[in-house]
Amino acid sequence: MSSNSLQSVISFEQRDGKYIFHTEHISLQLTSLQQGGIRSQYARKHEMFSDFSYSVIDREGMPFVSYTEHPTYIALQTEHFELRVHQDQLRLSMYTLDGDLIHDDEAKFGVRWEGNQVTQYKALQPNEIFLGLGEKGKDLNRAGNQFVHWNTDAVGYGPDTDPLYASVPFYIGIHSDLPYGIFLDNTSKSVFNFGASNTRFSFNSAEEGLLDSYFFYTGDIEGILRSYTALTGRIELPPLWSLGFQQCRYSYYPDSSLLHLAREFRQKQIPADVLYLDIHYMDAFKVFTWDQKQFQNPKELVDSLAELGFKLVLIYDPGIKIDADYLPHTTGVAQDLFLKYPDGENYTGSVWPGPCHFPDFTKPQTREWWGDWMRQNVEEGVAGFWVDMNEPAVWDQAFPDIVRFDMDGRGGSHRSGHNIYGHQMALSTKQGALKHRPNERPFVVTRAAFAGTQRHAAIWTGDNGAADEHLFLGVRLVGSLGLSGMAFSGFDIGGFAGEAHPALFARWVALGTFMPFCRAHSMINTRDAEPWSFGEAVEEISRNYLSLRYRLLPHFYSLFHEASRSGLPIVRMLPLRYWKDKNVYQKEFQNQFCLGDQLLICPVDSIQKYTKIYLPEGQWYDLLDDNLFAGSQTHLVELLIDKIPIFVKAGSILPLQGLVQYTAQAPEGPLELHLYAGSASSEWIWYEDQGDGFEYQSGDFFERKVILDSAARKVVIEKSSGNRASKYSHIRFYFHGFKQLNHPNMQVRAYSFIPPLSLFDPFDLPRDPKERILDLEYVEIENGGERIEMRF
């Protein structure tokens, strides 16, 4: 039986700032949001509107700016756009305040139900572009493709595999230089079709539940992301150590192998912060246990690693082994905490430990119980938790749809609970870490996710493969997650499945240097995949790039701080800023990205000798030699094994610190601010805090805006805020591209980031003295925290 929204409006009412329209069989409720969007909820007569959501945390309403009746439609205006509700056929159209069409329901279909499945059809606009949708492969522009949201253990996935591990039913559409965003808040299996096999419409459908949709238009993509992440939440500021390099393998054991690994990093002076233990640390793969033969004293292991500057992260899988002598199982059964069939029998599925029951993380008591079992690991000093197999996965099978979820007292089947299982496991793990260590920021990294998981965990892109195509695919996955509100994400450097050859690993670690989550990981029964495992040249390349990452920590940390406030990603695909430029969507350039707004990175494969790149508008400096390139055009660049193309935008401020071997180590020397001449002004928000804990929420931070106006030849350091003093005692300014400088303290000094050859020190190579630097004592810059203006 089908029904649709294209029926005449019989009546409408205004209630608590909402407008509700009724037809014979369907009701539509519209709410204007403070975040700058509109919520539209469709329900059939027997259904009730609901505000319960696992994704949405703030849907504070606000009055519409105006209400106007027209002969065939009612116009509701917000601050940014006009919504038209057609009365003869209940459907929606969105227009700019100047009258340009942004988005339109398809004129003949609108919203329709087929059984319990609800679908919203939208008119395709000429040359419409679609971005985002979370962890999805294929091309950056989703036009002409169809995607399914159903979290899947996609081991061995390829560029066209769909679905993958995470589901984020949010996308950005662009046509006629008008970008808009749409989020479907429905946890059941959903389909998004962007004109696949038809040229008439796009659509999104949900297998069951309400059509609860949000529309955003602010005039640019940044505003849309700010609005969407205000609705679903933003990343919390992570511990500083989680921004460092992380080394993982399936698996490191016994404990002595992990200590040997830590010492190797320090001896070879390859910066790193985190080591991982995969499933072999457990007793018979039972979560919350240790293999007593391989890991006799976990606390001693954690302490020994800490002395070397390393944090330990453990893997957690959700399957609880059915074992009468295993307390997590017996207590879970006794407290009725597992997923079950409608007749009350606990569901059984097989994973690593064998037959298992599965915690129902949609039940509050289960989340509390899970956190209680984390106590021993937290007290042992384990710093972070890696939640895996949480799609949820069972061996080569699928959960029966009749399996019941608590859904926080509302009840539901596997159809509605599946996609938020990983989301809720990440929440439970985060809450457990906080319960036992309330004064430290939790770190959780998850494989499965849903919209809003960014509030609880970082996301990595699952079991990728050791191939060049995965290097490029990983960038698009991380970039798409960033365009979908998930700023803290990354891929397995080197590829999890298979074996990378030396040139591929060199390329991968260079690229991974600029990812928010920077972890190398490899599969069991494959070659070693540590940075020194591929020969001396690759070891040196890895050392150089990872050293650059640690020198860039002031930049990274400020970007994470910005993401926690604004929802903007750390890795920014070019359409975020340059969405009017059609070149950034071309396949040959779609993998390029920016780290913040300053750095532009061009991924290249392991066999290319030359590559064509595209630089957007403006001018761009080669990071390594300061050569200046024009924007809005393509360039052919030569490639070396130790070099990927990296550019700095003209007019930018790029901060660096002295090299450290781990994030808790105090950097020596000044804070370096590299200023690149350009026609536009730019700013950098200089942010510091303790690096862990929550004291920053009570004012224990240092924040200061630095502004470069290269046209006016001045740097402005705004008044500082916060109660914390900076850890840097000096600032050193490096001037790039400025022909003349006028200051009594100026001097000429040679400087290099990464050498053109791989076997030299990356930071002291002499070369032609192009840069000019200015040393200023920090106390002079501080000046009581007041604004300083410096002309050069």
PDB file of C-alpha atoms in Angstrom, residues 387-490:
ATOM      1  CA  VAL A 387      36.361  -0.273  19.499  1.00  0.00           C
ATOM      2  CA  ASP A 388      36.119  -2.680  16.591  1.00  0.00           C
ATOM      3  CA  MET A 389      33.703  -5.226  15.058  1.00  0.00           C
ATOM      4  CA  ASN A 390      30.891  -2.902  16.128  1.00  0.00           C
ATOM      5  CA  GLU A 391      28.830  -2.667  12.936  1.00  0.00           C
ATOM      6  CA  PRO A 392      27.928  -5.155  14.607  1.00  0.00           C
ATOM      7  CA  ALA A 393      29.830  -7.917  12.782  1.00  0.00           C
ATOM      8  CA  VAL A 394      29.365 -11.677  13.026  1.00  0.00           C
ATOM      9  CA  TRP A 395      31.234 -14.245  10.979  1.00  0.00           C
ATOM     10  CA  ASP A 396      30.093 -14.116   7.340  1.00  0.00           C
ATOM     11  CA  GLN A 397      26.517 -13.632   8.465  1.00  0.00           C
ATOM     12  CA  ALA A 398      24.076 -10.938   9.504  1.00  0.00           C
ATOM     13  CA  PHE A 399      22.015 -10.303  12.595  1.00  0.00           C
ATOM     14  CA  PRO A 400      18.398 -11.455  12.122  1.00  0.00           C
ATOM     15  CA  ASP A 401      16.117  -8.435  11.795  1.00  0.00           C
ATOM     16  CA  ILE A 402      13.878  -9.720  14.571  1.00  0.00           C
ATOM     17  CA  VAL A 403      16.631  -9.239  17.174  1.00  0.00           C
ATOM     18  CA  ARG A 404      15.348  -6.682  19.654  1.00  0.00           C
ATOM     19  CA  PHE A 405      17.051  -3.494  20.863  1.00  0.00           C
ATOM     20  CA  ASP A 406      15.999  -1.510  23.936  1.00  0.00           C
ATOM     21  CA  MET A 407      16.418   1.850  22.117  1.00  0.00           C
ATOM     22  CA  ASP A 408      16.509   3.628  25.480  1.00  0.00           C
ATOM     23  CA  GLY A 409      13.159   2.260  26.545  1.00  0.00           C
ATOM     24  CA  ARG A 410      11.372   2.793  23.239  1.00  0.00           C
ATOM     25  CA  GLY A 411      12.012  -0.661  21.815  1.00  0.00           C
ATOM     26  CA  GLY A 412      12.967  -1.521  18.271  1.00  0.00           C
ATOM     27  CA  SER A 413      14.293  -4.209  15.999  1.00  0.00           C
ATOM     28  CA  HIS A 414      17.691  -4.738  14.457  1.00  0.00           C
ATOM     29  CA  ARG A 415      16.432  -2.665  11.523  1.00  0.00           C
ATOM     30  CA  SER A 416      16.446   0.478  13.649  1.00  0.00           C
ATOM     31  CA  GLY A 417      19.280  -0.460  16.032  1.00  0.00           C
ATOM     32  CA  HIS A 418      21.946  -1.735  13.648  1.00  0.00           C
ATOM     33  CA  ASN A 419      23.348   1.572  12.382  1.00  0.00           C
ATOM     34  CA  ILE A 420      23.724   3.112  15.834  1.00  0.00           C
ATOM     35  CA  TYR A 421      25.303   0.057  17.495  1.00  0.00           C
ATOM     36  CA  GLY A 422      28.854   1.333  16.952  1.00  0.00           C
ATOM     37  CA  HIS A 423      27.792   4.859  17.898  1.00  0.00           C
ATOM     38  CA  GLN A 424      26.438   3.621  21.226  1.00  0.00           C
ATOM     39  CA  MET A 425      29.451   1.374  21.881  1.00  0.00           C
ATOM     40  CA  ALA A 426      31.731   4.373  21.367  1.00  0.00           C
ATOM     41  CA  LEU A 427      29.572   6.400  23.781  1.00  0.00           C
ATOM     42  CA  SER A 428      29.645   3.612  26.377  1.00  0.00           C
ATOM     43  CA  THR A 429      33.432   3.333  26.131  1.00  0.00           C
ATOM     44  CA  LYS A 430      33.934   7.072  26.394  1.00  0.00           C
ATOM     45  CA  GLN A 431      31.662   7.253  29.435  1.00  0.00           C
ATOM     46  CA  GLY A 432      33.471   4.301  31.035  1.00  0.00           C
ATOM     47  CA  ALA A 433      36.855   5.978  30.630  1.00  0.00           C
ATOM     48  CA  LEU A 434      35.503   9.201  32.129  1.00  0.00           C
ATOM     49  CA  LYS A 435      33.870   7.359  35.010  1.00  0.00           C
ATOM     50  CA  HIS A 436      37.167   5.928  36.232  1.00  0.00           C
ATOM     51  CA  ARG A 437      39.441   8.779  35.117  1.00  0.00           C
ATOM     52  CA  PRO A 438      37.263  11.900  35.257  1.00  0.00           C
ATOM     53  CA  ASN A 439      40.100  14.397  35.048  1.00  0.00           C
ATOM     54  CA  GLU A 440      41.586  13.187  31.761  1.00  0.00           C
ATOM     55  CA  ARG A 441      40.182  13.535  28.266  1.00  0.00           C
ATOM     56  CA  PRO A 442      39.061  10.142  26.951  1.00  0.00           C
ATOM     57  CA  PHE A 443      40.361   8.812  23.657  1.00  0.00           C
ATOM     58  CA  VAL A 444      38.225   6.343  21.726  1.00  0.00           C
ATOM     59  CA  VAL A 445      38.658   5.350  18.077  1.00  0.00           C
ATOM     60  CA  THR A 446      35.840   3.442  16.389  1.00  0.00           C
ATOM     61  CA  ARG A 447      35.267   1.580  13.150  1.00  0.00           C
ATOM     62  CA  ALA A 448      31.467   1.828  12.979  1.00  0.00           C
ATOM     63  CA  ALA A 449      29.700   5.151  13.375  1.00  0.00           C
ATOM     64  CA  PHE A 450      26.563   7.150  12.700  1.00  0.00           C
ATOM     65  CA  ALA A 451      25.800  10.854  12.451  1.00  0.00           C
ATOM     66  CA  GLY A 452      26.884  12.413  15.750  1.00  0.00           C
ATOM     67  CA  THR A 453      29.570   9.844  16.620  1.00  0.00           C
ATOM     68  CA  GLN A 454      32.089  12.676  16.310  1.00  0.00           C
ATOM     69  CA  ARG A 455      31.040  13.668  19.851  1.00  0.00           C
ATOM     70  CA  HIS A 456      32.367  10.398  21.249  1.00  0.00           C
ATOM     71  CA  ALA A 457      35.239   9.065  19.149  1.00  0.00           C
ATOM     72  CA  ALA A 458      37.701   9.405  16.322  1.00  0.00           C
ATOM     73  CA  ILE A 459      36.922   7.259  13.268  1.00  0.00           C
ATOM     74  CA  TRP A 460      39.281   5.218  11.153  1.00  0.00           C
ATOM     75  CA  THR A 461      38.319   3.846   7.772  1.00  0.00           C
ATOM     76  CA  GLY A 462      38.602   0.134   8.509  1.00  0.00           C
ATOM     77  CA  ASP A 463      40.462  -2.673   6.819  1.00  0.00           C
ATOM     78  CA  ASN A 464      41.960  -1.019   3.753  1.00  0.00           C
ATOM     79  CA  GLY A 465      44.427  -2.670   1.398  1.00  0.00           C
ATOM     80  CA  ALA A 466      48.081  -2.085   0.572  1.00  0.00           C
ATOM     81  CA  ALA A 467      47.554  -0.605  -2.891  1.00  0.00           C
ATOM     82  CA  ASP A 468      47.910   2.803  -4.534  1.00  0.00           C
ATOM     83  CA  GLU A 469      44.162   3.011  -5.138  1.00  0.00           C
ATOM     84  CA  HIS A 470      43.617   2.777  -1.372  1.00  0.00           C
ATOM     85  CA  LEU A 471      45.988   5.665  -0.783  1.00  0.00           C
ATOM     86  CA  PHE A 472      43.751   7.909  -2.898  1.00  0.00           C
ATOM     87  CA  LEU A 473      40.537   6.327  -1.620  1.00  0.00           C
ATOM     88  CA  GLY A 474      41.618   6.940   1.964  1.00  0.00           C
ATOM     89  CA  VAL A 475      41.976  10.650   1.290  1.00  0.00           C
ATOM     90  CA  ARG A 476      38.470  10.833  -0.173  1.00  0.00           C
ATOM     91  CA  LEU A 477      37.006   8.875   2.745  1.00  0.00           C
ATOM     92  CA  VAL A 478      38.665  11.133   5.324  1.00  0.00           C
ATOM     93  CA  GLY A 479      37.738  14.217   3.312  1.00  0.00           C
ATOM     94  CA  SER A 480      34.120  13.127   2.943  1.00  0.00           C
ATOM     95  CA  LEU A 481      33.889  12.362   6.662  1.00  0.00           C
ATOM     96  CA  GLY A 482      35.191  15.879   7.312  1.00  0.00           C
ATOM     97  CA  LEU A 483      32.512  17.318   5.027  1.00  0.00           C
ATOM     98  CA  SER A 484      30.008  15.332   7.116  1.00  0.00           C
ATOM     99  CA  GLY A 485      30.953  16.708  10.528  1.00  0.00           C
ATOM    100  CA  MET A 486      33.533  14.048  11.491  1.00  0.00           C
ATOM    101  CA  ALA A 487      36.731  16.064  11.781  1.00  0.00           C
ATOM    102  CA  PHE A 488      38.883  13.471  13.619  1.00  0.00           C
ATOM    103  CA  SER A 489      39.476  10.593  11.223  1.00  0.00           C
ATOM    104  CA  GLY A 490      42.211   8.721   9.382  1.00  0.00           C
TER     105      GLY A 490
END
